[in-house]
Short mmCIF file of C-alpha atoms and ligand atoms in Angstrom, two decimals:
data_model
loop_
_atom_site.label_atom_id
_atom_site.label_comp_id
_atom_site.label_asym_id
_atom_site.label_seq_id
_atom_site.Cartn_x
_atom_site.Cartn_y
_atom_site.Cartn_z
CA UNK A 681 0.31 0.07 -0.11
CA UNK A 682 2.95 2.16 -0.47
CA UNK A 683 1.56 4.15 -3.32
CA UNK A 684 -0.97 5.87 -0.94
CA UNK A 685 0.44 9.23 -0.61
CA UNK A 686 -1.26 11.93 1.86
CA UNK A 687 -0.51 15.29 1.53
CA UNK A 688 1.51 16.30 4.74
CA UNK A 689 2.45 19.17 6.65
CA UNK A 690 6.20 18.65 6.38
CA UNK A 691 9.02 20.52 5.91
CA UNK A 692 12.96 20.04 5.80
CA UNK A 693 14.57 22.27 7.61
CA UNK A 694 17.52 24.12 6.02
CA UNK A 695 19.67 27.16 6.80
CA UNK A 696 17.73 30.40 7.20
CA UNK A 697 17.52 33.27 5.12
CA UNK A 698 17.05 35.74 8.09
CA UNK A 699 20.66 36.38 9.54
CA UNK A 700 19.43 36.85 13.18
CA UNK A 701 23.23 36.96 13.94
CA UNK A 702 22.58 41.06 13.61
CA UNK A 703 19.77 40.91 16.49
CA UNK A 704 22.82 40.17 19.24
CA UNK A 705 23.69 42.18 22.01
CA UNK A 706 25.81 39.71 23.88
CA UNK A 707 27.23 36.59 22.19
CA UNK A 708 27.79 33.12 24.04
CA UNK A 709 31.13 32.09 24.45
CA UNK A 710 31.98 28.64 25.59
CA UNK A 711 34.93 27.39 27.41
CA UNK A 712 35.78 24.23 25.92
CA UNK A 713 37.66 23.31 28.82
CA UNK A 714 34.76 22.62 30.99
CA UNK A 715 32.10 21.46 28.48
CA UNK A 716 30.82 17.59 29.53
CA UNK A 717 29.29 16.86 26.25
CA UNK A 718 25.76 16.80 27.33
CA UNK A 719 24.49 18.37 24.28
CA UNK A 720 22.02 20.83 26.53
CA UNK A 721 22.52 23.72 24.64
CA UNK A 722 22.39 21.97 21.42
CA UNK A 723 18.98 20.71 22.17
CA UNK A 724 17.61 24.29 23.54
CA UNK A 725 19.13 26.78 21.27
CA UNK A 726 15.92 28.13 19.40
CA UNK A 727 17.76 29.08 16.46
CA UNK A 728 19.19 25.56 16.46
CA UNK A 729 22.69 26.99 15.45
CA UNK A 730 24.60 25.10 18.04
CA UNK A 731 26.56 22.48 15.89
CA UNK A 732 27.95 19.41 16.91
CA UNK A 733 31.85 18.93 15.79
CA UNK A 734 33.15 16.83 17.53
CA UNK A 735 36.69 17.69 17.15
CA UNK A 736 39.58 17.46 19.38
CA UNK A 737 39.33 20.95 20.75
CA UNK A 738 35.35 21.57 20.85
CA UNK A 739 32.54 19.64 20.85
CA UNK A 740 29.88 21.96 20.35
CA UNK A 741 30.45 25.27 18.18
CA UNK A 742 28.01 28.65 18.05
CA UNK A 743 27.34 29.78 14.51
CA UNK A 744 27.35 33.21 15.12
CA UNK A 745 25.79 34.31 12.03
CA UNK A 746 22.47 32.86 13.53
CA UNK A 747 22.98 33.28 16.89
CA UNK A 748 20.64 35.78 18.24
CA UNK A 749 22.39 36.13 21.61
CA UNK A 750 19.29 35.25 23.89
CA UNK A 751 21.25 33.23 26.21
CA UNK A 752 19.45 29.74 26.58
CA UNK A 753 22.39 27.97 26.03
CA UNK A 754 24.44 29.63 28.77
CA UNK A 755 21.10 29.07 31.27
CA UNK A 756 20.96 25.55 30.50
CA UNK A 757 24.38 24.48 30.25
CA UNK A 758 24.82 22.06 33.70
CA UNK A 759 28.74 23.20 34.10
CA UNK A 760 28.64 27.34 33.21
CA UNK A 761 30.71 26.29 30.48
CA UNK A 762 29.14 29.36 28.39
CA UNK A 763 29.40 32.86 29.15
CA UNK A 764 26.99 35.75 27.65
CA UNK A 765 30.10 38.05 26.67
CA UNK A 766 28.78 42.23 25.45
CA UNK A 767 29.36 42.75 22.23
CA UNK A 768 31.59 45.47 20.48
CA UNK B 26 -12.46 -20.05 19.55
CA UNK B 27 -12.49 -20.02 23.64
CA UNK B 28 -14.71 -17.58 24.98
CA UNK B 29 -12.79 -15.79 28.13
CA UNK B 30 -15.82 -14.07 29.46
CA UNK B 31 -15.07 -11.34 32.13
CA UNK B 32 -16.98 -8.82 33.90
CA UNK B 33 -16.15 -5.34 32.90
CA UNK B 34 -17.01 -1.60 33.17
CA UNK B 35 -16.99 0.25 30.02
CA UNK B 36 -14.37 2.03 31.15
CA UNK B 37 -12.40 -1.28 32.01
CA UNK B 38 -13.10 -2.61 28.54
CA UNK B 39 -11.30 0.31 27.25
CA UNK B 40 -8.51 -0.22 29.45
CA UNK B 41 -8.47 -3.96 28.58
CA UNK B 42 -8.34 -2.96 24.78
CA UNK B 43 -5.38 -0.39 25.58
CA UNK B 44 -3.68 -3.41 26.83
CA UNK B 45 -3.82 -5.58 24.27
CA UNK B 46 -3.40 -3.43 21.72
CA UNK B 47 0.17 -2.94 23.14
CA UNK B 48 0.15 0.77 23.49
CA UNK B 49 3.25 1.94 24.77
CA UNK B 50 2.53 5.57 26.01
CA UNK B 51 -0.67 6.91 27.57
CA UNK B 52 -0.86 10.32 29.38
CA UNK B 53 -4.34 11.58 30.47
CA UNK B 54 -5.76 14.04 33.18
CA UNK B 55 -8.15 12.95 35.97
CA UNK B 56 -12.01 14.06 35.24
CA UNK B 57 -15.20 12.40 35.98
CA UNK B 58 -16.24 9.47 34.42
CA UNK B 59 -12.94 8.87 32.60
CA UNK B 60 -10.67 8.57 35.19
CA UNK B 61 -11.28 4.79 35.94
CA UNK B 62 -9.50 4.04 32.53
CA UNK B 63 -6.19 5.37 33.30
CA UNK B 64 -6.46 4.07 36.89
CA UNK B 65 -6.79 0.45 35.57
CA UNK B 66 -4.15 1.20 32.98
CA UNK B 67 -2.04 2.31 35.82
CA UNK B 68 -2.70 -1.20 37.28
CA UNK B 69 -1.85 -3.02 34.50
CA UNK B 70 1.56 -1.17 34.38
CA UNK B 71 2.22 -1.37 38.05
CA UNK B 72 1.52 -4.80 38.35
CA UNK B 73 3.87 -5.41 35.17
CA UNK B 74 0.80 -6.74 33.04
CA UNK B 75 1.69 -3.91 30.44
CA UNK B 76 4.84 -2.54 29.10
CA UNK B 77 4.15 0.94 28.41
CA UNK B 78 4.74 4.49 30.05
CA UNK B 79 1.99 6.81 31.93
CA UNK B 80 2.74 10.61 31.72
CA UNK B 81 1.44 12.89 34.37
CA UNK B 82 0.62 15.97 33.40
CA UNK B 83 -0.88 19.15 34.56
CA UNK B 84 -3.93 19.54 32.17
CA UNK B 85 -5.47 17.64 29.04
CA UNK B 86 -4.32 19.85 26.52
CA UNK B 87 -0.56 18.65 27.75
CA UNK B 88 -2.45 15.28 27.81
CA UNK B 89 -3.32 15.12 24.23
CA UNK B 90 0.04 16.59 23.55
CA UNK B 91 2.24 14.54 24.88
CA UNK B 92 0.40 11.58 23.33
CA UNK B 93 0.54 13.37 20.10
CA UNK B 94 4.59 13.81 20.71
CA UNK B 95 4.62 10.25 21.29
CA UNK B 96 2.73 8.97 18.67
CA UNK B 97 4.63 10.99 16.21
CA UNK B 98 7.86 9.41 17.72
CA UNK B 99 6.63 5.70 16.54
CA UNK B 100 4.63 4.23 19.09
CA UNK B 101 1.25 3.51 19.94
CA UNK B 102 -0.24 6.17 22.10
CA UNK B 103 -3.57 6.70 23.99
CA UNK B 104 -5.68 9.16 26.21
CA UNK B 105 -9.00 9.43 27.69
CA UNK B 106 -11.25 12.61 28.68
CA UNK B 107 -14.75 13.67 29.04
CA UNK B 108 -16.40 16.90 29.07
CA UNK B 109 -14.54 20.03 30.31
CA UNK B 110 -11.66 18.00 29.69
CA UNK B 111 -12.38 17.53 25.96
CA UNK B 112 -12.98 21.21 25.78
CA UNK B 113 -9.49 22.23 27.16
CA UNK B 114 -7.75 19.78 24.62
CA UNK B 115 -9.44 21.25 21.72
CA UNK B 116 -6.58 22.88 20.21
CA UNK B 117 -4.66 19.68 20.04
CA UNK B 118 -7.81 17.83 18.49
CA UNK B 119 -7.03 20.04 15.47
CA UNK B 120 -3.62 19.72 15.43
CA UNK B 121 -3.23 16.01 15.75
CA UNK B 122 -5.73 15.55 13.00
CA UNK B 123 -3.94 18.00 10.75
CA UNK B 124 -0.76 16.44 11.61
CA UNK B 125 -2.01 12.77 10.14
CA UNK B 126 -0.59 11.21 13.70
CA UNK B 127 -2.70 8.40 14.24
CA UNK B 128 -3.61 8.02 18.13
CA UNK B 129 -6.63 6.65 19.55
CA UNK B 130 -8.72 8.54 22.41
CA UNK B 131 -11.69 7.52 24.37
CA UNK B 132 -14.25 9.80 25.32
CA UNK B 133 -16.63 9.22 28.10
CA UNK B 134 -19.70 11.51 27.32
CA UNK B 135 -20.70 13.60 29.99
CA UNK B 136 -22.65 17.19 30.30
CA UNK B 137 -20.57 20.34 29.35
CA UNK B 138 -21.08 23.01 31.92
CA UNK B 139 -22.44 25.64 32.81
CA UNK B 140 -23.97 24.26 35.33
CA UNK B 141 -22.08 21.31 36.52
CA UNK B 142 -23.37 18.20 35.74
CA UNK B 143 -21.62 14.70 35.44
CA UNK B 144 -24.65 12.60 33.67
CA UNK B 145 -24.14 11.64 30.31
CA UNK B 146 -25.16 13.69 27.15
CA UNK B 147 -23.35 13.56 23.81
CA UNK B 148 -22.50 17.32 23.54
CA UNK B 149 -18.92 16.81 24.11
CA UNK B 150 -18.50 14.20 21.72
CA UNK B 151 -20.72 15.73 18.87
CA UNK B 152 -18.88 19.25 19.01
CA UNK B 153 -15.50 17.20 17.69
CA UNK B 154 -17.28 16.54 14.36
CA UNK B 155 -15.48 19.18 12.58
CA UNK B 156 -11.90 18.25 13.37
CA UNK B 157 -10.78 15.26 11.02
CA UNK B 158 -10.84 12.73 13.61
CA UNK B 159 -12.57 9.05 12.97
CA UNK B 160 -15.61 9.07 15.27
CA UNK B 161 -17.21 5.96 16.35
CA UNK B 162 -20.03 5.78 19.47
CA UNK B 163 -20.39 2.28 21.28
CA UNK B 164 -23.67 0.50 22.40
CA UNK B 165 -22.48 -1.74 24.95
CA UNK B 166 -19.02 -2.99 27.17
CA UNK B 167 -18.22 -5.68 24.18
CA UNK B 168 -18.62 -3.16 21.43
CA UNK B 169 -16.39 -0.96 23.73
CA UNK B 170 -13.73 -3.32 23.74
CA UNK B 171 -13.86 -4.35 19.94
CA UNK B 172 -13.85 -1.10 18.93
CA UNK B 173 -10.95 0.44 20.51
CA UNK B 174 -9.01 -2.56 18.91
CA UNK B 175 -10.58 -1.93 15.75
CA UNK B 176 -9.92 2.08 15.79
CA UNK B 177 -5.93 1.11 16.17
CA UNK B 178 -6.39 -0.78 13.08
CA UNK B 179 -8.25 1.64 10.80
CA UNK B 180 -6.34 5.07 12.19
CA UNK B 181 -3.12 3.28 11.23
CA UNK B 182 -3.80 2.16 7.71
CA UNK B 183 -1.97 4.29 5.30
CA UNK B 184 -5.23 4.91 3.42
CA UNK B 185 -6.52 6.47 6.63
CA UNK B 186 -3.47 7.96 8.58
CA UNK B 187 -5.87 9.92 10.88
CA UNK B 188 -6.64 9.92 14.75
CA UNK B 189 -9.50 8.16 15.73
CA UNK B 190 -12.02 8.75 19.26
CA UNK B 191 -14.47 6.27 20.59
CA UNK B 192 -17.21 7.51 22.50
CA UNK B 193 -19.03 5.69 25.42
CA UNK B 194 -21.80 7.17 27.86
CA UNK B 195 -20.86 8.26 31.37
CA UNK B 196 -21.90 5.64 33.89
CA UNK B 197 -24.83 4.21 31.62
CA UNK B 198 -21.32 1.95 30.26
CA UNK B 199 -18.49 3.50 31.83
CA UNK B 200 -19.62 2.16 35.06
CA UNK B 201 -21.77 -0.47 34.36
CA UNK B 202 -20.53 -3.81 34.61
CA UNK B 203 -20.91 -6.04 31.71
CA UNK B 204 -20.18 -9.76 30.91
CA UNK B 205 -17.34 -9.12 27.71
CA UNK B 206 -15.35 -11.39 25.95
CA UNK B 207 -11.64 -10.54 26.47
CA UNK B 208 -9.54 -12.00 23.25
CA UNK B 209 -6.49 -13.96 23.40
CA UNK B 210 -3.63 -11.23 23.08
CA UNK B 211 -2.33 -13.73 20.17
CA UNK B 212 -5.68 -13.07 18.37
CA UNK B 213 -5.23 -9.39 18.78
CA UNK B 214 -1.67 -9.27 17.62
CA UNK B 215 -2.51 -11.55 14.36
CA UNK B 216 -5.24 -8.59 14.02
CA UNK B 217 -2.98 -5.52 14.65
CA UNK B 218 -0.02 -5.56 12.58
CA UNK B 219 3.20 -3.01 13.95
CA UNK B 220 2.81 0.35 14.31
CA UNK B 221 2.33 2.56 10.91
CA UNK B 222 2.32 5.92 10.39
CA UNK B 223 3.04 8.38 7.57
CA UNK B 224 6.35 9.92 9.30
CA UNK B 225 8.12 9.38 12.31
CA UNK B 226 10.40 12.06 14.24
CA UNK B 227 13.72 10.58 14.83
CA UNK B 228 17.61 11.90 15.86
CA UNK B 229 19.61 12.64 13.06
CA UNK B 230 16.64 13.08 10.33
CA UNK B 231 15.09 16.42 11.27
CA UNK B 232 11.91 16.75 9.73
CA UNK B 233 9.86 19.93 10.82
CA UNK B 234 5.65 19.30 10.98
CA UNK B 235 3.37 22.11 11.00
CA UNK B 236 5.66 25.29 9.66
CA UNK B 237 3.81 27.99 7.83
CA UNK B 238 2.90 27.07 4.08
CA UNK B 239 4.18 29.22 1.27
CA UNK B 240 1.07 28.63 -0.46
CA UNK B 241 -2.32 28.73 1.11
CA UNK B 242 -3.68 26.23 -1.80
CA UNK B 243 -1.32 23.23 -0.21
CA UNK B 244 -2.66 24.17 3.20
CA UNK B 245 -6.26 23.66 1.74
CA UNK B 246 -5.28 20.37 -0.10
CA UNK B 247 -4.22 19.42 3.27
CA UNK B 248 -7.50 19.73 4.76
CA UNK B 249 -8.85 18.18 1.73
CA UNK B 250 -7.38 15.51 2.00
CA UNK B 251 -8.24 15.02 5.74
CA UNK B 252 -11.69 14.80 4.49
CA UNK B 253 -10.89 12.76 1.31
CA UNK B 254 -9.01 10.24 3.54
CA UNK B 255 -12.23 10.02 6.06
CA UNK B 256 -14.24 9.04 2.98
CA UNK B 257 -11.61 6.63 2.08
CA UNK B 258 -11.80 5.29 5.67
CA UNK B 259 -15.27 3.76 4.97
CA UNK B 260 -13.88 0.91 3.06
CA UNK B 261 -11.37 0.23 5.70
CA UNK B 262 -13.87 0.08 8.36
CA UNK B 263 -16.09 -2.48 6.36
CA UNK B 264 -13.09 -4.67 5.99
CA UNK B 265 -11.65 -4.37 9.32
CA UNK B 266 -15.27 -5.12 10.83
CA UNK B 267 -15.73 -8.20 8.50
CA UNK B 268 -12.12 -9.56 9.68
CA UNK B 269 -12.82 -9.20 13.48
CA UNK B 270 -15.92 -10.73 13.01
CA UNK B 271 -14.15 -13.37 11.27
CA UNK B 272 -12.02 -13.88 14.52
CA UNK B 273 -14.24 -13.34 17.35
CA UNK B 274 -17.56 -14.46 15.55
CA UNK B 275 -18.77 -10.41 16.68
CA UNK B 276 -19.19 -7.50 13.57
CA UNK B 277 -20.96 -4.71 14.04
CA UNK B 278 -22.31 -4.01 10.41
CA UNK B 279 -19.11 -1.53 9.82
CA UNK B 280 -20.64 2.10 9.50
CA UNK B 281 -24.22 1.34 10.48
CA UNK B 282 -26.24 -1.48 12.26
CA UNK B 283 -29.96 -2.29 10.77
CA UNK B 284 -32.33 -3.87 13.62
CA UNK B 285 -35.71 -5.47 11.87
CA UNK B 286 -35.26 -2.83 9.07
CA UNK B 287 -35.91 -5.19 6.31
CA UNK B 288 -39.67 -4.52 6.22
CA UNK B 289 -39.83 -1.37 8.00
CA UNK B 290 -41.14 1.57 6.58
CA UNK B 291 -40.07 3.78 9.48
CA UNK B 292 -36.61 4.25 11.00
CA UNK B 293 -35.49 4.96 14.40
CA UNK B 294 -31.87 6.33 14.03
CA UNK B 295 -29.47 6.82 16.99
CA UNK B 296 -26.23 6.75 18.22
CA UNK B 297 -24.60 5.51 21.96
CA UNK B 298 -26.17 3.16 24.94
CA UNK B 299 -29.88 4.21 24.34
CA UNK B 300 -29.49 2.28 21.22
CA UNK B 301 -30.14 -0.52 23.43
CA UNK B 302 -33.35 1.28 24.49
CA UNK B 303 -34.37 1.59 21.12
CA UNK B 304 -34.23 -1.93 20.28
CA UNK B 305 -36.80 -2.67 23.08
CA UNK B 306 -38.80 0.40 21.69
CA UNK B 307 -38.76 -1.18 18.07
CA UNK B 308 -39.97 -4.85 19.46
CA UNK B 309 -42.93 -3.16 21.65
CA UNK B 310 -44.09 -1.01 18.36
CA UNK B 311 -43.50 -4.00 16.31
CA UNK B 312 -46.25 -6.04 18.42
CA UNK B 313 -48.38 -3.49 18.13
CA UNK B 314 -47.94 -3.87 14.56
CA UNK B 315 -46.23 -0.93 13.61
CA UNK B 316 -43.88 -1.32 10.62
CA UNK B 317 -40.53 -0.05 12.48
CA UNK B 318 -37.07 -0.84 12.54
CA UNK B 319 -33.96 0.63 14.02
CA UNK B 320 -30.76 2.14 12.38
CA UNK B 321 -27.69 2.55 14.65
CA UNK B 322 -25.18 4.93 13.32
CA UNK B 323 -21.98 3.29 14.86
CA UNK B 324 -19.63 5.73 12.97
CA UNK B 325 -20.59 9.57 13.03
CA UNK B 326 -17.39 10.48 11.22
CA UNK B 327 -17.21 9.34 8.28
CA UNK B 328 -20.74 9.79 8.37
CA UNK B 329 -22.53 6.97 6.81
CA UNK B 330 -24.46 8.96 4.34
CA UNK B 331 -25.04 6.50 1.14
CA UNK B 332 -25.61 3.58 3.53
CA UNK B 333 -28.52 5.32 5.61
CA UNK B 334 -29.68 6.50 2.38
CA UNK B 335 -29.93 2.91 1.05
CA UNK B 336 -31.63 1.63 4.08
CA UNK B 337 -34.41 4.80 4.52
CA UNK B 338 -34.82 5.03 0.57
CA UNK B 339 -38.74 3.65 -0.14
CA UNK B 340 -39.68 4.24 3.43
CA UNK B 341 -42.26 6.66 4.79
CA UNK B 342 -40.38 8.38 7.50
CA UNK B 343 -36.96 8.47 9.83
CA UNK B 344 -36.80 9.91 13.53
CA UNK B 345 -33.52 10.94 14.83
CA UNK B 346 -32.96 10.86 18.55
CA UNK B 347 -29.89 13.42 19.57
CA UNK B 348 -28.71 13.47 22.62
CA UNK B 349 -27.40 17.06 22.16
CA UNK B 350 -28.14 20.02 20.11
CA UNK B 351 -26.11 22.46 17.85
CA UNK B 352 -28.13 25.36 19.79
CA UNK B 353 -30.11 27.63 17.71
CA UNK B 354 -30.25 25.00 14.73
CA UNK B 355 -31.20 21.36 15.53
CA UNK B 356 -29.60 18.07 16.68
CA UNK B 357 -26.34 17.30 15.23
CA UNK B 358 -27.11 13.98 13.92
CA UNK B 359 -30.38 15.29 12.67
CA UNK B 360 -28.64 17.70 10.58
CA UNK B 361 -26.07 15.27 8.83
CA UNK B 362 -29.06 12.95 8.38
CA UNK B 363 -31.05 15.57 6.72
CA UNK B 364 -28.65 17.04 4.52
CA UNK B 365 -27.38 13.66 3.01
CA UNK B 366 -30.92 12.10 2.58
CA UNK B 367 -31.88 15.15 0.89
CA UNK B 368 -29.20 15.35 -1.36
CA UNK B 369 -29.34 11.72 -2.49
CA UNK B 370 -32.96 12.00 -2.94
CA UNK B 371 -34.61 10.11 -0.28
CA UNK B 372 -37.83 12.36 -0.05
CA UNK B 373 -39.16 10.52 3.32
CA UNK B 374 -40.28 13.20 6.14
CA UNK B 375 -37.64 13.44 8.81
CA UNK B 376 -38.13 14.61 12.28
CA UNK B 377 -35.67 15.04 15.15
CA UNK B 378 -36.20 14.33 18.81
CA UNK B 379 -33.93 16.51 21.20
CA UNK B 380 -33.77 14.15 24.27
CA UNK B 381 -31.58 13.02 27.25
CA UNK B 382 -29.79 16.03 27.41
CA UNK B 383 -27.94 16.51 30.82
CA UNK B 384 -28.56 12.82 31.69
CA UNK B 385 -32.22 13.07 31.75
CA UNK B 386 -33.22 9.64 31.54
CA UNK B 387 -35.12 8.65 28.66
CA UNK B 388 -36.99 4.82 28.62
CA UNK B 389 -37.53 2.79 25.97
CA UNK B 390 -41.22 3.49 26.90
CA UNK B 391 -40.51 7.39 26.41
CA UNK B 392 -38.93 6.51 22.81
CA UNK B 393 -41.86 4.39 21.61
CA UNK B 394 -44.08 6.78 22.73
CA UNK B 395 -42.43 9.68 20.80
CA UNK B 396 -41.95 7.40 17.88
CA UNK B 397 -45.63 5.95 17.97
CA UNK B 398 -47.22 9.60 17.69
CA UNK B 399 -44.58 10.63 14.87
CA UNK B 400 -46.27 7.50 13.07
CA UNK B 401 -49.68 7.91 13.87
CA UNK B 402 -49.05 11.80 12.54
CA UNK B 403 -47.31 11.08 9.17
CA UNK B 404 -50.35 8.37 8.57
CA UNK B 405 -53.12 10.99 9.37
CA UNK B 406 -51.52 14.05 7.58
CA UNK B 407 -48.59 12.92 5.41
CA UNK B 408 -46.54 15.73 7.38
CA UNK B 409 -44.62 16.33 10.28
CA UNK B 410 -45.90 19.44 12.26
CA UNK B 411 -43.07 19.98 14.93
CA UNK B 412 -39.83 18.78 13.08
CA UNK B 413 -37.71 19.62 15.83
CA UNK B 414 -39.15 18.62 19.10
CA UNK B 415 -37.49 19.05 22.59
CA UNK B 416 -38.55 15.71 24.88
CA UNK B 417 -38.35 16.12 28.52
CA UNK B 418 -39.91 13.23 29.47
S1 LIG C 1174 22.89 32.51 22.58
FE1 LIG C 1174 20.59 31.89 22.10
S2 LIG C 1174 20.57 31.53 19.69
FE2 LIG C 1174 22.65 32.12 20.45
S3 LIG C 1174 23.42 30.04 20.84
FE3 LIG C 1174 22.90 30.50 22.78
S4 LIG C 1174 20.81 29.29 22.46
FE4 LIG C 1174 21.44 29.75 20.23
S1 LIG C 1175 25.59 22.78 27.89
FE1 LIG C 1175 27.41 23.00 28.40
S2 LIG C 1175 28.33 20.95 28.87
FE2 LIG C 1175 26.51 21.05 27.47
S3 LIG C 1175 27.20 20.28 25.48
FE3 LIG C 1175 26.73 22.66 25.77
S4 LIG C 1175 28.35 23.92 26.22
FE4 LIG C 1175 28.90 21.80 26.83
#
């Protein structure tokens, strides 16, 4: 019965067109030596702009083109590895 | 086939069916008269008889949202509610239909306030009829158990992929014990395939459900697809009921069930537990010489329009009993019935009786009395004078 196709309200996320990075007043800076790789920041970021890179020096990375500086990641990080640093 | 007859209330029949359907996630908020469904399920889980998770939540809106989330991620999920609880869920009722996620929900029908009232009428259930869910109404506790299992199968059929709700009358079924045959787990396993659904959320494969469509016409087509799938579900309902009948010896006619209709000229139409009283009323009127039959609508959505027309065509009249009202118009079952019978050129007078609202007791004597005067009026005058009648008993 695989030939039955319904019209579904689904979409595939792709990179956004509005650069929400310009909204930022404070920027999240990750101290990778403290990071315990829990993925909480990755899960909670409302812009989905934290990527898991898993390199030798860092586990997660912020894409600042889209980071709007809301501070949610810093708030949920259980080991306080993320600090919000004023821009400019 | 071996019968295992247990003594079950309607609510316990729901719980047993949920267990037999191998539901994995249940979430609900307590509300009378639904509560004992979820209490029984928690007992099953606590005692190790059922392998599932109960998620406790702070409201019915969250209960359905939780079940919706669990179902989206690939498991069979269930919730139950009544009256005000269903009203509080209403937004999520639409979302789960629009999202095309198969879910089963039991509605133990209860009057909506104001004023407070816990007795059965059908206002809560009938007010969901535009949402896109399959809607089935049970007459007795055996049908409750059988229909819950059938509903899992129907909602997860790729031709349908929509959620479904089953109604049972507060107290008349929910808290009344009847003998119920509880089928073997192996029988239910052979009837219910493993979970099927149109898409599944899983990590590593990000998809978004419910984004703003760039073109509203796509959105309209989604709503059209919900409607078309409900209409297509009629065939699935018939197949599933027939197959269940082969396995258990019990089938319910699929969409509608007729009682003493073959030579009838007048038809009583109704849903729910009082259909049992309507059967008694038919027997009583038959013994007095009235040519009357009964059409039980098992499904309210999809509405069995053609099936109903086929039975009523050539008759002399039909009388629809509604246990709720679309205030300012008429009873919802009546409205569907006259619209479709009219459009399908079944030119018989149809009367609406609104009764049993707020749990007012209606006996088979009451039903027989109303039907008797209806038949007498048509026989003597050829028309119905008061086509929407409120009957207070
Ligand atoms: S500050 Fe906000 S937007 Fe930026 S990475 Fe953290 S959670 Fe995401
Ligand atoms: S929340 Fe903190 S510890 Fe967890 S992954 Fe993000 S930076 Fe690392």
